[in-house]
């Protein structure tokens, strides 16, 4: 049943940012566990997802941007500019850049230049997950970088493919350890 997500999408048209809590796998009493993902797909606005576990007194001082040079990642990055401009450190990370096109000669360099032009203190790196799930790799890197926010595009592949094969969005929605700002 998608009506709660549809209602949220309707109201999202009049907001700058939606803030949702991560679905608690053990509590199905309020909304379906897929609700956050449905909202990311249908809202047309950035969605800030707060993990079900932990406390987050400050969000956005140290930001990890998951960059795959895709449309969704570009949208999320632009939607997150107000956070990124206030951050102390922004790390753009291209994971396994050889698997996705559009990166240019140095993966992350072009988007880092774009961010620098907007006053963001940024560094760009690329990383290879070595066969580890990319979502899990991002969470590991976020921990290493002491990131308090991950910015990423949501559902860069079809939802059916994500459900059937898994995907970065699905991993982050289920396993997030820091707040995540997603756009589709």
mmCIF file with all atom_site columns, C-alpha atoms in Angstrom:
data_model
loop_
_atom_site.group_PDB
_atom_site.id
_atom_site.type_symbol
_atom_site.label_atom_id
_atom_site.label_alt_id
_atom_site.label_comp_id
_atom_site.label_asym_id
_atom_site.label_entity_id
_atom_site.label_seq_id
_atom_site.pdbx_PDB_ins_code
_atom_site.Cartn_x
_atom_site.Cartn_y
_atom_site.Cartn_z
_atom_site.occupancy
_atom_site.B_iso_or_equiv
_atom_site.pdbx_formal_charge
_atom_site.auth_seq_id
_atom_site.auth_comp_id
_atom_site.auth_asym_id
_atom_site.auth_atom_id
_atom_site.pdbx_PDB_model_num
ATOM 1   C CA . UNK A 1 1   ? 0.000  0.000  0.000   1.00 0.00 ? 1   UNK A CA 1
ATOM 2   C CA . UNK A 1 2   ? 1.670  3.204  -1.183  1.00 0.00 ? 2   UNK A CA 1
ATOM 3   C CA . UNK A 1 3   ? -0.853 5.819  -0.001  1.00 0.00 ? 3   UNK A CA 1
ATOM 4   C CA . UNK A 1 4   ? 1.301  7.194  2.849   1.00 0.00 ? 4   UNK A CA 1
ATOM 5   C CA . UNK A 1 5   ? 4.189  7.741  0.410   1.00 0.00 ? 5   UNK A CA 1
ATOM 6   C CA . UNK A 1 6   ? 1.823  9.352  -2.091  1.00 0.00 ? 6   UNK A CA 1
ATOM 7   C CA . UNK A 1 7   ? 0.511  11.713 0.594   1.00 0.00 ? 7   UNK A CA 1
ATOM 8   C CA . UNK A 1 8   ? 4.081  12.571 1.632   1.00 0.00 ? 8   UNK A CA 1
ATOM 9   C CA . UNK A 1 9   ? 5.025  13.238 -2.008  1.00 0.00 ? 9   UNK A CA 1
ATOM 10  C CA . UNK A 1 10  ? 2.079  15.595 -2.391  1.00 0.00 ? 10  UNK A CA 1
ATOM 11  C CA . UNK A 1 11  ? 3.069  17.611 0.680   1.00 0.00 ? 11  UNK A CA 1
ATOM 12  C CA . UNK A 1 12  ? 6.752  17.508 -0.315  1.00 0.00 ? 12  UNK A CA 1
ATOM 13  C CA . UNK A 1 13  ? 6.030  19.837 -3.214  1.00 0.00 ? 13  UNK A CA 1
ATOM 14  C CA . UNK A 1 14  ? 5.750  22.654 -0.679  1.00 0.00 ? 14  UNK A CA 1
ATOM 15  C CA . UNK A 1 15  ? 8.906  21.873 1.292   1.00 0.00 ? 15  UNK A CA 1
ATOM 16  C CA . UNK A 1 16  ? 12.634 22.317 0.777   1.00 0.00 ? 16  UNK A CA 1
ATOM 17  C CA . UNK A 1 17  ? 13.628 19.107 2.552   1.00 0.00 ? 17  UNK A CA 1
ATOM 18  C CA . UNK A 1 18  ? 11.882 16.047 3.970   1.00 0.00 ? 18  UNK A CA 1
ATOM 19  C CA . UNK A 1 19  ? 13.238 14.494 7.147   1.00 0.00 ? 19  UNK A CA 1
ATOM 20  C CA . UNK A 1 20  ? 12.360 10.864 7.818   1.00 0.00 ? 20  UNK A CA 1
ATOM 21  C CA . UNK A 1 21  ? 13.480 8.260  10.308  1.00 0.00 ? 21  UNK A CA 1
ATOM 22  C CA . UNK A 1 22  ? 14.862 4.971  9.077   1.00 0.00 ? 22  UNK A CA 1
ATOM 23  C CA . UNK A 1 23  ? 12.317 2.172  9.247   1.00 0.00 ? 23  UNK A CA 1
ATOM 24  C CA . UNK A 1 24  ? 12.805 0.019  12.324  1.00 0.00 ? 24  UNK A CA 1
ATOM 25  C CA . UNK A 1 25  ? 12.744 -3.542 10.994  1.00 0.00 ? 25  UNK A CA 1
ATOM 26  C CA . UNK A 1 26  ? 11.030 -4.784 14.120  1.00 0.00 ? 26  UNK A CA 1
ATOM 27  C CA . UNK A 1 27  ? 8.168  -2.280 14.060  1.00 0.00 ? 27  UNK A CA 1
ATOM 28  C CA . UNK A 1 28  ? 5.704  -2.548 11.195  1.00 0.00 ? 28  UNK A CA 1
ATOM 29  C CA . UNK A 1 29  ? 2.933  -0.813 13.152  1.00 0.00 ? 29  UNK A CA 1
ATOM 30  C CA . UNK A 1 30  ? 3.217  2.634  11.584  1.00 0.00 ? 30  UNK A CA 1
ATOM 31  C CA . UNK A 1 31  ? 4.241  2.342  7.940   1.00 0.00 ? 31  UNK A CA 1
ATOM 32  C CA . UNK A 1 32  ? 5.678  -0.253 5.606   1.00 0.00 ? 32  UNK A CA 1
ATOM 33  C CA . UNK A 1 33  ? 9.436  -0.827 5.840   1.00 0.00 ? 33  UNK A CA 1
ATOM 34  C CA . UNK A 1 34  ? 9.707  0.345  2.219   1.00 0.00 ? 34  UNK A CA 1
ATOM 35  C CA . UNK A 1 35  ? 8.204  3.742  3.029   1.00 0.00 ? 35  UNK A CA 1
ATOM 36  C CA . UNK A 1 36  ? 11.476 5.742  3.025   1.00 0.00 ? 36  UNK A CA 1
ATOM 37  C CA . UNK A 1 37  ? 12.458 4.310  -0.352  1.00 0.00 ? 37  UNK A CA 1
ATOM 38  C CA . UNK A 1 38  ? 9.024  5.032  -1.794  1.00 0.00 ? 38  UNK A CA 1
ATOM 39  C CA . UNK A 1 39  ? 9.282  8.636  -0.598  1.00 0.00 ? 39  UNK A CA 1
ATOM 40  C CA . UNK A 1 40  ? 12.775 9.054  -2.095  1.00 0.00 ? 40  UNK A CA 1
ATOM 41  C CA . UNK A 1 41  ? 11.410 7.877  -5.455  1.00 0.00 ? 41  UNK A CA 1
ATOM 42  C CA . UNK A 1 42  ? 8.236  9.960  -5.465  1.00 0.00 ? 42  UNK A CA 1
ATOM 43  C CA . UNK A 1 43  ? 8.931  13.154 -3.501  1.00 0.00 ? 43  UNK A CA 1
ATOM 44  C CA . UNK A 1 44  ? 10.858 15.181 -6.053  1.00 0.00 ? 44  UNK A CA 1
ATOM 45  C CA . UNK A 1 45  ? 12.660 16.728 -3.084  1.00 0.00 ? 45  UNK A CA 1
ATOM 46  C CA . UNK A 1 46  ? 15.732 15.747 -1.091  1.00 0.00 ? 46  UNK A CA 1
ATOM 47  C CA . UNK A 1 47  ? 15.062 13.366 1.778   1.00 0.00 ? 47  UNK A CA 1
ATOM 48  C CA . UNK A 1 48  ? 17.223 13.413 4.909   1.00 0.00 ? 48  UNK A CA 1
ATOM 49  C CA . UNK A 1 49  ? 17.045 9.981  6.519   1.00 0.00 ? 49  UNK A CA 1
ATOM 50  C CA . UNK A 1 50  ? 17.989 9.616  10.169  1.00 0.00 ? 50  UNK A CA 1
ATOM 51  C CA . UNK A 1 51  ? 19.131 6.170  11.368  1.00 0.00 ? 51  UNK A CA 1
ATOM 52  C CA . UNK A 1 52  ? 16.864 4.306  13.784  1.00 0.00 ? 52  UNK A CA 1
ATOM 53  C CA . UNK A 1 53  ? 19.799 3.774  16.147  1.00 0.00 ? 53  UNK A CA 1
ATOM 54  C CA . UNK A 1 54  ? 22.042 6.456  17.646  1.00 0.00 ? 54  UNK A CA 1
ATOM 55  C CA . UNK A 1 55  ? 21.862 10.169 18.331  1.00 0.00 ? 55  UNK A CA 1
ATOM 56  C CA . UNK A 1 56  ? 22.896 12.872 15.904  1.00 0.00 ? 56  UNK A CA 1
ATOM 57  C CA . UNK A 1 57  ? 23.296 16.254 17.603  1.00 0.00 ? 57  UNK A CA 1
ATOM 58  C CA . UNK A 1 58  ? 25.089 17.766 14.608  1.00 0.00 ? 58  UNK A CA 1
ATOM 59  C CA . UNK A 1 59  ? 24.688 16.820 10.973  1.00 0.00 ? 59  UNK A CA 1
ATOM 60  C CA . UNK A 1 60  ? 26.784 18.056 8.084   1.00 0.00 ? 60  UNK A CA 1
ATOM 61  C CA . UNK A 1 61  ? 30.161 19.061 9.494   1.00 0.00 ? 61  UNK A CA 1
ATOM 62  C CA . UNK A 1 62  ? 31.987 16.192 7.783   1.00 0.00 ? 62  UNK A CA 1
ATOM 63  C CA . UNK A 1 63  ? 30.180 15.010 4.659   1.00 0.00 ? 63  UNK A CA 1
ATOM 64  C CA . UNK A 1 64  ? 30.833 12.041 2.406   1.00 0.00 ? 64  UNK A CA 1
ATOM 65  C CA . UNK A 1 65  ? 29.417 12.435 -1.111  1.00 0.00 ? 65  UNK A CA 1
ATOM 66  C CA . UNK A 1 66  ? 28.917 9.148  -2.962  1.00 0.00 ? 66  UNK A CA 1
ATOM 67  C CA . UNK A 1 67  ? 29.674 10.120 -6.548  1.00 0.00 ? 67  UNK A CA 1
ATOM 68  C CA . UNK A 1 68  ? 28.965 7.919  -9.565  1.00 0.00 ? 68  UNK A CA 1
ATOM 69  C CA . UNK A 1 69  ? 28.595 10.771 -12.085 1.00 0.00 ? 69  UNK A CA 1
ATOM 70  C CA . UNK A 1 70  ? 24.945 9.827  -12.603 1.00 0.00 ? 70  UNK A CA 1
ATOM 71  C CA . UNK A 1 71  ? 21.833 11.993 -12.776 1.00 0.00 ? 71  UNK A CA 1
ATOM 72  C CA . UNK A 1 72  ? 20.645 11.033 -9.282  1.00 0.00 ? 72  UNK A CA 1
ATOM 73  C CA . UNK A 1 73  ? 24.040 11.756 -7.717  1.00 0.00 ? 73  UNK A CA 1
ATOM 74  C CA . UNK A 1 74  ? 24.175 15.167 -9.435  1.00 0.00 ? 74  UNK A CA 1
ATOM 75  C CA . UNK A 1 75  ? 20.688 15.962 -8.156  1.00 0.00 ? 75  UNK A CA 1
ATOM 76  C CA . UNK A 1 76  ? 21.538 14.910 -4.598  1.00 0.00 ? 76  UNK A CA 1
ATOM 77  C CA . UNK A 1 77  ? 24.754 16.908 -4.612  1.00 0.00 ? 77  UNK A CA 1
ATOM 78  C CA . UNK A 1 78  ? 22.998 20.058 -5.833  1.00 0.00 ? 78  UNK A CA 1
ATOM 79  C CA . UNK A 1 79  ? 20.157 19.555 -3.329  1.00 0.00 ? 79  UNK A CA 1
ATOM 80  C CA . UNK A 1 80  ? 22.751 19.228 -0.568  1.00 0.00 ? 80  UNK A CA 1
ATOM 81  C CA . UNK A 1 81  ? 24.650 22.446 -1.443  1.00 0.00 ? 81  UNK A CA 1
ATOM 82  C CA . UNK A 1 82  ? 23.406 24.337 1.650   1.00 0.00 ? 82  UNK A CA 1
ATOM 83  C CA . UNK A 1 83  ? 24.846 21.557 3.851   1.00 0.00 ? 83  UNK A CA 1
ATOM 84  C CA . UNK A 1 84  ? 28.034 21.264 1.814   1.00 0.00 ? 84  UNK A CA 1
ATOM 85  C CA . UNK A 1 85  ? 28.743 25.011 1.886   1.00 0.00 ? 85  UNK A CA 1
ATOM 86  C CA . UNK A 1 86  ? 28.624 24.974 5.706   1.00 0.00 ? 86  UNK A CA 1
ATOM 87  C CA . UNK A 1 87  ? 30.658 21.777 6.136   1.00 0.00 ? 87  UNK A CA 1
ATOM 88  C CA . UNK A 1 88  ? 34.159 21.770 7.559   1.00 0.00 ? 88  UNK A CA 1
ATOM 89  C CA . UNK A 1 89  ? 35.137 18.911 5.250   1.00 0.00 ? 89  UNK A CA 1
ATOM 90  C CA . UNK A 1 90  ? 33.485 17.382 2.180   1.00 0.00 ? 90  UNK A CA 1
ATOM 91  C CA . UNK A 1 91  ? 34.890 14.187 0.707   1.00 0.00 ? 91  UNK A CA 1
ATOM 92  C CA . UNK A 1 92  ? 33.696 13.187 -2.757  1.00 0.00 ? 92  UNK A CA 1
ATOM 93  C CA . UNK A 1 93  ? 34.202 9.471  -3.245  1.00 0.00 ? 93  UNK A CA 1
ATOM 94  C CA . UNK A 1 94  ? 33.917 7.634  -6.553  1.00 0.00 ? 94  UNK A CA 1
ATOM 95  C CA . UNK A 1 95  ? 33.702 3.898  -5.801  1.00 0.00 ? 95  UNK A CA 1
ATOM 96  C CA . UNK A 1 96  ? 34.671 1.552  -8.622  1.00 0.00 ? 96  UNK A CA 1
ATOM 97  C CA . UNK A 1 97  ? 34.553 4.409  -11.162 1.00 0.00 ? 97  UNK A CA 1
ATOM 98  C CA . UNK A 1 98  ? 35.460 2.097  -14.034 1.00 0.00 ? 98  UNK A CA 1
ATOM 99  C CA . UNK A 1 99  ? 31.983 0.538  -13.779 1.00 0.00 ? 99  UNK A CA 1
ATOM 100 C CA . UNK A 1 100 ? 30.080 3.745  -14.478 1.00 0.00 ? 100 UNK A CA 1
ATOM 101 C CA . UNK A 1 101 ? 30.704 6.265  -17.226 1.00 0.00 ? 101 UNK A CA 1
ATOM 102 C CA . UNK A 1 102 ? 30.910 10.009 -17.227 1.00 0.00 ? 102 UNK A CA 1
ATOM 103 C CA . UNK A 1 103 ? 33.745 10.439 -14.767 1.00 0.00 ? 103 UNK A CA 1
ATOM 104 C CA . UNK A 1 104 ? 36.359 11.949 -17.026 1.00 0.00 ? 104 UNK A CA 1
ATOM 105 C CA . UNK A 1 105 ? 40.083 11.456 -16.666 1.00 0.00 ? 105 UNK A CA 1
ATOM 106 C CA . UNK A 1 106 ? 40.149 11.801 -12.867 1.00 0.00 ? 106 UNK A CA 1
ATOM 107 C CA . UNK A 1 107 ? 36.989 10.463 -11.208 1.00 0.00 ? 107 UNK A CA 1
ATOM 108 C CA . UNK A 1 108 ? 35.484 13.103 -8.928  1.00 0.00 ? 108 UNK A CA 1
ATOM 109 C CA . UNK A 1 109 ? 37.717 15.939 -10.123 1.00 0.00 ? 109 UNK A CA 1
ATOM 110 C CA . UNK A 1 110 ? 35.069 17.668 -12.242 1.00 0.00 ? 110 UNK A CA 1
ATOM 111 C CA . UNK A 1 111 ? 32.428 17.613 -9.510  1.00 0.00 ? 111 UNK A CA 1
ATOM 112 C CA . UNK A 1 112 ? 35.014 18.761 -6.944  1.00 0.00 ? 112 UNK A CA 1
ATOM 113 C CA . UNK A 1 113 ? 35.738 21.765 -9.166  1.00 0.00 ? 113 UNK A CA 1
ATOM 114 C CA . UNK A 1 114 ? 31.992 22.470 -9.401  1.00 0.00 ? 114 UNK A CA 1
ATOM 115 C CA . UNK A 1 115 ? 31.736 22.341 -5.599  1.00 0.00 ? 115 UNK A CA 1
ATOM 116 C CA . UNK A 1 116 ? 34.804 24.533 -5.108  1.00 0.00 ? 116 UNK A CA 1
ATOM 117 C CA . UNK A 1 117 ? 33.190 27.164 -7.333  1.00 0.00 ? 117 UNK A CA 1
ATOM 118 C CA . UNK A 1 118 ? 30.283 27.131 -4.871  1.00 0.00 ? 118 UNK A CA 1
ATOM 119 C CA . UNK A 1 119 ? 32.572 27.740 -1.893  1.00 0.00 ? 119 UNK A CA 1
ATOM 120 C CA . UNK A 1 120 ? 32.754 24.145 -0.687  1.00 0.00 ? 120 UNK A CA 1
ATOM 121 C CA . UNK A 1 121 ? 35.939 22.886 0.953   1.00 0.00 ? 121 UNK A CA 1
ATOM 122 C CA . UNK A 1 122 ? 36.242 19.602 -0.920  1.00 0.00 ? 122 UNK A CA 1
ATOM 123 C CA . UNK A 1 123 ? 38.583 16.751 -1.673  1.00 0.00 ? 123 UNK A CA 1
ATOM 124 C CA . UNK A 1 124 ? 37.925 14.067 -4.281  1.00 0.00 ? 124 UNK A CA 1
ATOM 125 C CA . UNK A 1 125 ? 39.139 10.493 -4.161  1.00 0.00 ? 125 UNK A CA 1
ATOM 126 C CA . UNK A 1 126 ? 38.384 7.239  -5.852  1.00 0.00 ? 126 UNK A CA 1
ATOM 127 C CA . UNK A 1 127 ? 38.224 3.884  -4.182  1.00 0.00 ? 127 UNK A CA 1
ATOM 128 C CA . UNK A 1 128 ? 37.840 0.269  -5.184  1.00 0.00 ? 128 UNK A CA 1
ATOM 129 C CA . UNK A 1 129 ? 35.590 -1.926 -3.083  1.00 0.00 ? 129 UNK A CA 1
ATOM 130 C CA . UNK A 1 130 ? 37.428 -5.131 -3.954  1.00 0.00 ? 130 UNK A CA 1
ATOM 131 C CA . UNK A 1 131 ? 34.194 -7.058 -4.391  1.00 0.00 ? 131 UNK A CA 1
ATOM 132 C CA . UNK A 1 132 ? 32.629 -5.747 -1.176  1.00 0.00 ? 132 UNK A CA 1
ATOM 133 C CA . UNK A 1 133 ? 29.052 -4.463 -1.536  1.00 0.00 ? 133 UNK A CA 1
ATOM 134 C CA . UNK A 1 134 ? 29.355 -0.786 -2.507  1.00 0.00 ? 134 UNK A CA 1
ATOM 135 C CA . UNK A 1 135 ? 26.796 0.297  0.107   1.00 0.00 ? 135 UNK A CA 1
ATOM 136 C CA . UNK A 1 136 ? 28.739 -1.470 2.855   1.00 0.00 ? 136 UNK A CA 1
ATOM 137 C CA . UNK A 1 137 ? 31.952 0.055  1.457   1.00 0.00 ? 137 UNK A CA 1
ATOM 138 C CA . UNK A 1 138 ? 30.447 3.550  1.672   1.00 0.00 ? 138 UNK A CA 1
ATOM 139 C CA . UNK A 1 139 ? 29.411 2.990  5.285   1.00 0.00 ? 139 UNK A CA 1
ATOM 140 C CA . UNK A 1 140 ? 32.921 1.777  6.081   1.00 0.00 ? 140 UNK A CA 1
ATOM 141 C CA . UNK A 1 141 ? 34.496 4.825  4.440   1.00 0.00 ? 141 UNK A CA 1
ATOM 142 C CA . UNK A 1 142 ? 32.023 7.109  6.255   1.00 0.00 ? 142 UNK A CA 1
ATOM 143 C CA . UNK A 1 143 ? 33.211 5.599  9.527   1.00 0.00 ? 143 UNK A CA 1
ATOM 144 C CA . UNK A 1 144 ? 36.887 6.019  8.547   1.00 0.00 ? 144 UNK A CA 1
ATOM 145 C CA . UNK A 1 145 ? 36.294 9.672  7.609   1.00 0.00 ? 145 UNK A CA 1
ATOM 146 C CA . UNK A 1 146 ? 34.182 10.340 10.731  1.00 0.00 ? 146 UNK A CA 1
ATOM 147 C CA . UNK A 1 147 ? 31.446 11.549 8.387   1.00 0.00 ? 147 UNK A CA 1
ATOM 148 C CA . UNK A 1 148 ? 28.222 12.711 10.015  1.00 0.00 ? 148 UNK A CA 1
ATOM 149 C CA . UNK A 1 149 ? 26.295 12.828 6.720   1.00 0.00 ? 149 UNK A CA 1
ATOM 150 C CA . UNK A 1 150 ? 26.318 10.845 3.482   1.00 0.00 ? 150 UNK A CA 1
ATOM 151 C CA . UNK A 1 151 ? 24.949 12.494 0.335   1.00 0.00 ? 151 UNK A CA 1
ATOM 152 C CA . UNK A 1 152 ? 23.944 10.222 -2.523  1.00 0.00 ? 152 UNK A CA 1
ATOM 153 C CA . UNK A 1 153 ? 21.539 9.708  -5.358  1.00 0.00 ? 153 UNK A CA 1
ATOM 154 C CA . UNK A 1 154 ? 18.790 7.213  -4.647  1.00 0.00 ? 154 UNK A CA 1
ATOM 155 C CA . UNK A 1 155 ? 17.795 4.431  -7.014  1.00 0.00 ? 155 UNK A CA 1
ATOM 156 C CA . UNK A 1 156 ? 20.147 5.026  -9.915  1.00 0.00 ? 156 UNK A CA 1
ATOM 157 C CA . UNK A 1 157 ? 18.933 1.675  -11.272 1.00 0.00 ? 157 UNK A CA 1
ATOM 158 C CA . UNK A 1 158 ? 15.363 0.507  -11.623 1.00 0.00 ? 158 UNK A CA 1
ATOM 159 C CA . UNK A 1 159 ? 13.606 -0.342 -8.389  1.00 0.00 ? 159 UNK A CA 1
ATOM 160 C CA . UNK A 1 160 ? 13.003 -3.888 -9.685  1.00 0.00 ? 160 UNK A CA 1
ATOM 161 C CA . UNK A 1 161 ? 16.722 -4.378 -10.249 1.00 0.00 ? 161 UNK A CA 1
ATOM 162 C CA . UNK A 1 162 ? 17.489 -3.003 -6.754  1.00 0.00 ? 162 UNK A CA 1
ATOM 163 C CA . UNK A 1 163 ? 15.000 -5.411 -5.176  1.00 0.00 ? 163 UNK A CA 1
ATOM 164 C CA . UNK A 1 164 ? 16.180 -8.393 -7.203  1.00 0.00 ? 164 UNK A CA 1
ATOM 165 C CA . UNK A 1 165 ? 19.904 -7.808 -7.052  1.00 0.00 ? 165 UNK A CA 1
ATOM 166 C CA . UNK A 1 166 ? 20.366 -5.464 -4.127  1.00 0.00 ? 166 UNK A CA 1
ATOM 167 C CA . UNK A 1 167 ? 21.903 -2.077 -4.580  1.00 0.00 ? 167 UNK A CA 1
ATOM 168 C CA . UNK A 1 168 ? 23.578 0.816  -2.862  1.00 0.00 ? 168 UNK A CA 1
ATOM 169 C CA . UNK A 1 169 ? 20.289 2.565  -2.066  1.00 0.00 ? 169 UNK A CA 1
ATOM 170 C CA . UNK A 1 170 ? 18.788 -0.574 -0.590  1.00 0.00 ? 170 UNK A CA 1
ATOM 171 C CA . UNK A 1 171 ? 21.883 -1.227 1.538   1.00 0.00 ? 171 UNK A CA 1
ATOM 172 C CA . UNK A 1 172 ? 21.975 2.331  2.874   1.00 0.00 ? 172 UNK A CA 1
ATOM 173 C CA . UNK A 1 173 ? 18.241 2.392  3.635   1.00 0.00 ? 173 UNK A CA 1
ATOM 174 C CA . UNK A 1 174 ? 18.583 -0.816 5.626   1.00 0.00 ? 174 UNK A CA 1
ATOM 175 C CA . UNK A 1 175 ? 21.987 -0.459 7.234   1.00 0.00 ? 175 UNK A CA 1
ATOM 176 C CA . UNK A 1 176 ? 22.688 3.275  7.606   1.00 0.00 ? 176 UNK A CA 1
ATOM 177 C CA . UNK A 1 177 ? 24.910 4.249  10.524  1.00 0.00 ? 177 UNK A CA 1
ATOM 178 C CA . UNK A 1 178 ? 24.908 8.007  9.853   1.00 0.00 ? 178 UNK A CA 1
ATOM 179 C CA . UNK A 1 179 ? 22.242 10.325 8.418   1.00 0.00 ? 179 UNK A CA 1
ATOM 180 C CA . UNK A 1 180 ? 21.876 10.083 4.635   1.00 0.00 ? 180 UNK A CA 1
ATOM 181 C CA . UNK A 1 181 ? 20.579 12.761 2.284   1.00 0.00 ? 181 UNK A CA 1
ATOM 182 C CA . UNK A 1 182 ? 19.121 11.144 -0.858  1.00 0.00 ? 182 UNK A CA 1
ATOM 183 C CA . UNK A 1 183 ? 17.550 12.553 -3.986  1.00 0.00 ? 183 UNK A CA 1
ATOM 184 C CA . UNK A 1 184 ? 16.167 10.799 -7.024  1.00 0.00 ? 184 UNK A CA 1
#
